[in-house]
Coordinates of C-alpha atoms in Angstrom, one line a residue:
M1 CA 103.5 122.3 52.7
T2 CA 100.6 120.3 53.6
R3 CA 101.3 116.4 52.8
C4 CA 98.5 114.4 54.3
V5 CA 96.2 111.6 53.6
T6 CA 92.7 111.3 55.5
I7 CA 90.8 108.3 55.0
I8 CA 87.0 108.8 55.7
G9 CA 83.5 107.3 55.4
L10 CA 80.9 108.8 54.3
G11 CA 78.2 106.3 56.2
P12 CA 75.8 104.1 54.5
G13 CA 74.2 106.8 52.1
D14 CA 72.2 109.8 53.4
D15 CA 74.5 112.8 53.9
Q16 CA 73.1 113.3 57.2
Q17 CA 75.2 110.0 58.5
I18 CA 78.5 111.6 57.4
T19 CA 80.5 112.6 60.7
P20 CA 81.4 116.5 61.4
A21 CA 85.1 115.3 61.5
A22 CA 84.7 113.7 57.9
S23 CA 83.0 116.9 56.6
Q24 CA 85.6 118.9 57.9
A25 CA 88.2 117.2 56.1
L26 CA 86.2 117.4 52.7
A27 CA 85.8 121.1 53.5
S28 CA 89.7 121.4 53.8
A29 CA 90.8 119.0 50.8
T30 CA 92.7 119.9 47.7
D31 CA 92.2 116.5 46.3
V32 CA 89.4 113.5 46.8
V33 CA 90.3 110.1 45.6
G34 CA 88.0 106.9 45.6
Y35 CA 85.5 104.9 43.9
I36 CA 83.5 106.6 41.3
T37 CA 80.1 106.2 43.2
Y38 CA 81.7 107.4 46.6
V39 CA 83.4 110.2 44.9
G40 CA 80.1 111.3 42.9
R41 CA 78.6 112.0 46.7
V42 CA 81.2 114.6 47.0
A43 CA 80.0 118.4 46.0
P44 CA 82.4 120.1 43.5
R45 CA 84.0 123.6 44.6
P46 CA 86.7 125.5 43.6
G47 CA 90.2 124.4 44.6
L48 CA 89.0 120.9 44.6
T49 CA 90.1 118.2 42.4
L50 CA 88.0 114.4 42.1
H51 CA 89.7 111.7 41.1
A52 CA 87.2 108.8 40.6
S53 CA 88.0 105.2 39.6
D54 CA 86.9 101.9 39.0
N55 CA 86.1 99.2 41.8
R56 CA 88.7 96.6 42.3
V57 CA 91.7 99.3 42.2
E58 CA 92.3 99.6 45.6
A59 CA 96.1 99.7 45.8
E60 CA 96.4 101.7 42.8
R61 CA 94.0 104.5 44.3
A62 CA 96.1 104.4 47.5
C63 CA 99.0 104.9 45.5
Q64 CA 97.5 107.8 43.8
A65 CA 96.4 109.4 47.0
L66 CA 100.0 109.2 48.6
D67 CA 101.9 110.6 45.6
L68 CA 99.2 113.3 45.4
A69 CA 99.9 114.1 49.4
A70 CA 103.6 113.4 48.8
A71 CA 103.3 116.4 46.1
G72 CA 101.9 118.8 48.6
G73 CA 98.2 117.8 48.8
N74 CA 95.5 117.5 51.0
V75 CA 93.9 114.5 50.3
V76 CA 91.2 112.8 51.2
I77 CA 90.3 108.9 50.3
V78 CA 86.6 108.3 50.6
S79 CA 84.8 104.9 51.5
S80 CA 81.1 104.5 52.1
G81 CA 80.6 103.2 55.9
D82 CA 83.4 102.9 57.9
P83 CA 87.0 103.6 55.8
G84 CA 88.3 100.8 58.5
V85 CA 85.8 98.1 57.5
F86 CA 86.3 96.0 54.3
A87 CA 87.5 99.3 52.6
M88 CA 90.2 101.7 51.7
A89 CA 92.1 102.1 55.1
A90 CA 93.4 98.6 55.0
A91 CA 94.3 99.0 51.4
V92 CA 96.1 102.1 52.4
L93 CA 98.3 100.9 55.1
E94 CA 98.8 97.5 53.2
V95 CA 100.5 99.9 50.2
L96 CA 102.5 101.9 52.9
E97 CA 103.9 98.8 54.4
A98 CA 105.0 97.5 50.9
D99 CA 106.9 100.6 50.4
P100 CA 107.4 102.7 53.5
E101 CA 110.3 105.0 52.3
R102 CA 108.3 106.4 49.3
W103 CA 106.0 108.4 51.3
V104 CA 108.1 108.7 54.6
D105 CA 106.8 112.8 54.6
V106 CA 103.3 111.8 54.2
D107 CA 100.9 112.0 57.5
V108 CA 98.1 109.4 57.0
S109 CA 94.9 109.6 59.5
V110 CA 92.0 107.2 59.6
L111 CA 88.6 109.0 60.7
P112 CA 85.5 106.8 61.7
G113 CA 82.0 106.6 60.1
I114 CA 78.9 104.7 60.4
T115 CA 79.1 101.5 58.9
A116 CA 76.2 99.9 57.0
M117 CA 76.0 97.0 59.5
L118 CA 75.4 99.4 62.3
A119 CA 73.0 101.6 60.3
A120 CA 71.0 98.1 59.1
A121 CA 70.8 97.3 62.8
A122 CA 69.6 100.6 63.9
R123 CA 66.9 100.4 61.5
A124 CA 66.0 96.9 62.8
G125 CA 66.2 97.9 66.4
A126 CA 69.0 96.4 68.4
P127 CA 70.0 93.1 66.9
L128 CA 73.6 93.4 67.5
G129 CA 72.6 94.1 71.2
H130 CA 74.8 90.9 72.6
D131 CA 78.2 89.4 71.0
F132 CA 78.3 89.4 67.4
C133 CA 80.9 88.8 64.3
V134 CA 81.0 90.3 60.9
I135 CA 82.0 88.4 57.6
N136 CA 82.9 89.5 54.2
L137 CA 81.3 87.0 52.2
S138 CA 83.2 88.0 48.9
D139 CA 85.7 85.2 48.1
N140 CA 87.6 87.6 46.0
L141 CA 90.5 88.2 48.9
K142 CA 90.3 84.9 50.5
P143 CA 89.3 81.3 49.5
W144 CA 85.6 80.1 50.2
A145 CA 87.2 77.6 52.6
V146 CA 88.1 80.2 55.0
I147 CA 84.4 81.7 54.8
E148 CA 82.9 78.3 55.3
K149 CA 84.9 77.6 58.4
R150 CA 84.0 81.2 60.0
L151 CA 80.4 80.6 59.4
K152 CA 80.2 77.2 61.0
L153 CA 82.1 78.6 63.9
A154 CA 80.2 81.6 64.3
A155 CA 76.7 79.3 64.3
E156 CA 78.4 77.0 66.7
A157 CA 79.6 79.9 69.0
D158 CA 76.0 81.5 68.8
F159 CA 77.1 84.8 67.6
A160 CA 74.5 87.3 66.0
M161 CA 76.3 87.9 62.4
A162 CA 76.6 90.6 60.1
F163 CA 77.3 89.4 56.4
Y164 CA 78.7 92.2 54.1
N165 CA 79.1 91.2 50.1
P166 CA 76.4 88.6 50.2
R167 CA 75.5 88.3 46.6
S168 CA 76.6 89.5 43.3
K169 CA 76.1 88.8 39.6
A170 CA 79.9 87.2 39.6
R171 CA 79.1 85.4 42.8
P172 CA 75.8 84.4 42.6
K173 CA 76.2 81.1 44.8
G174 CA 78.1 82.2 48.1
F175 CA 75.1 83.4 49.7
E176 CA 73.1 80.1 48.9
K177 CA 75.6 78.3 50.2
T178 CA 75.9 80.3 53.2
L179 CA 72.0 79.9 53.9
Q180 CA 72.6 76.0 53.6
I181 CA 75.6 76.1 56.4
L182 CA 73.2 78.2 58.5
N183 CA 70.0 75.8 58.0
R184 CA 72.2 73.1 58.9
S185 CA 73.7 74.7 62.4
C186 CA 70.7 77.1 63.5
G187 CA 67.1 76.7 64.3
D188 CA 64.3 77.4 61.7
N189 CA 63.2 80.4 63.7
R190 CA 66.5 82.2 63.7
L191 CA 65.7 86.0 62.6
V192 CA 67.4 86.9 59.3
I193 CA 67.2 91.0 58.4
F194 CA 67.6 91.7 54.9
A195 CA 68.7 95.6 55.1
R196 CA 68.8 96.7 51.5
A197 CA 70.0 100.5 50.6
V198 CA 69.5 101.9 54.1
F199 CA 69.2 105.3 54.6
T200 CA 68.6 106.0 51.2
K201 CA 65.2 106.6 49.2
Q202 CA 65.5 102.9 48.0
E203 CA 65.5 101.5 51.5
Q204 CA 64.0 97.9 51.8
I205 CA 63.8 96.1 54.9
K206 CA 62.6 92.6 55.4
V207 CA 62.5 90.2 58.5
V208 CA 62.1 86.6 58.1
P209 CA 62.9 83.5 59.8
L210 CA 65.7 81.3 58.6
S211 CA 63.9 78.6 57.0
A212 CA 62.4 81.4 54.9
A213 CA 65.3 83.0 53.8
T214 CA 66.4 82.6 50.2
A215 CA 69.4 83.8 48.2
D216 CA 67.4 86.3 46.0
M217 CA 66.4 88.4 48.8
A218 CA 70.3 89.8 48.7
D219 CA 72.5 91.5 46.8
M220 CA 75.4 94.0 46.7
H221 CA 73.3 96.7 48.1
T222 CA 72.2 94.5 51.2
V223 CA 73.4 93.9 54.6
V224 CA 72.4 90.5 55.8
L225 CA 71.7 90.2 59.7
V226 CA 71.4 86.8 61.5
G227 CA 70.3 86.8 64.9
S228 CA 71.6 84.6 67.5
S229 CA 69.2 82.1 69.6
Q230 CA 68.3 84.7 71.9
T231 CA 67.2 87.4 69.4
R232 CA 63.7 88.2 69.6
L233 CA 60.8 90.3 68.3
L234 CA 59.3 93.5 70.0
S235 CA 55.9 95.0 68.8
H236 CA 55.7 98.7 69.8
K237 CA 53.3 101.1 68.8
N238 CA 52.8 99.8 65.3
R239 CA 56.2 99.1 64.7
T240 CA 58.3 95.6 65.2
F241 CA 61.6 95.6 66.6
V242 CA 64.3 93.0 66.2
Y243 CA 66.5 92.9 69.4
T244 CA 69.1 90.7 71.1
P245 CA 69.1 91.1 75.1
R246 CA 72.4 92.2 76.9
A247 CA 72.1 89.4 79.3
Y248 CA 72.5 85.4 77.9
E249 CA 70.3 83.1 78.9
D250 CA 71.8 79.4 78.7

């Protein structure tokens, strides 16, 4: 009897960005569990049951998937992007750690996916070509003081930065505070990339200097990439690339 949970990422939005391994996992699944938006990207077929749920119920979703697997299912949990980046892989492992005996017979595996950060970077060029860091700007699961400290230290270390969940209706001020911190710590000409809905029909890529960046340029569908002091623009065949050289000039 199959008892397994496979946690996959569906990529940033275009089905061509789903890895072959993730597609194979979906093809053999008996159940797919996930946030309603992501489950909606999975095509129904005979023998497959779709279990969609609302946002912010990650622990409950993980328990549901593990219980379905314990009952003999071949269960796939879907996230967008990569499931290990601010997504369901960590949620499942947190639940497992809290009650390991409950699902002792369930095999759990994680398959990598293409993150929104990497998709956005590819659309822009290579802004993450040197050392970089990734920060989730949502303070739902950590205090704002921690985010603020990490922003200041990342700026001091001259990392390129990628920001997830920059701004929502429930958190309209966090990204505004982020820009204020960066403006105090970085040069005015630091390049900022606003990548919205990458690899979808609604894709928008905007590149501005830090001094021109405003909070209303981002929403929950946007990944924000901030270059280091070394990041530059390159024009080639009617296109402008943003890239950070591999070598660091002090």
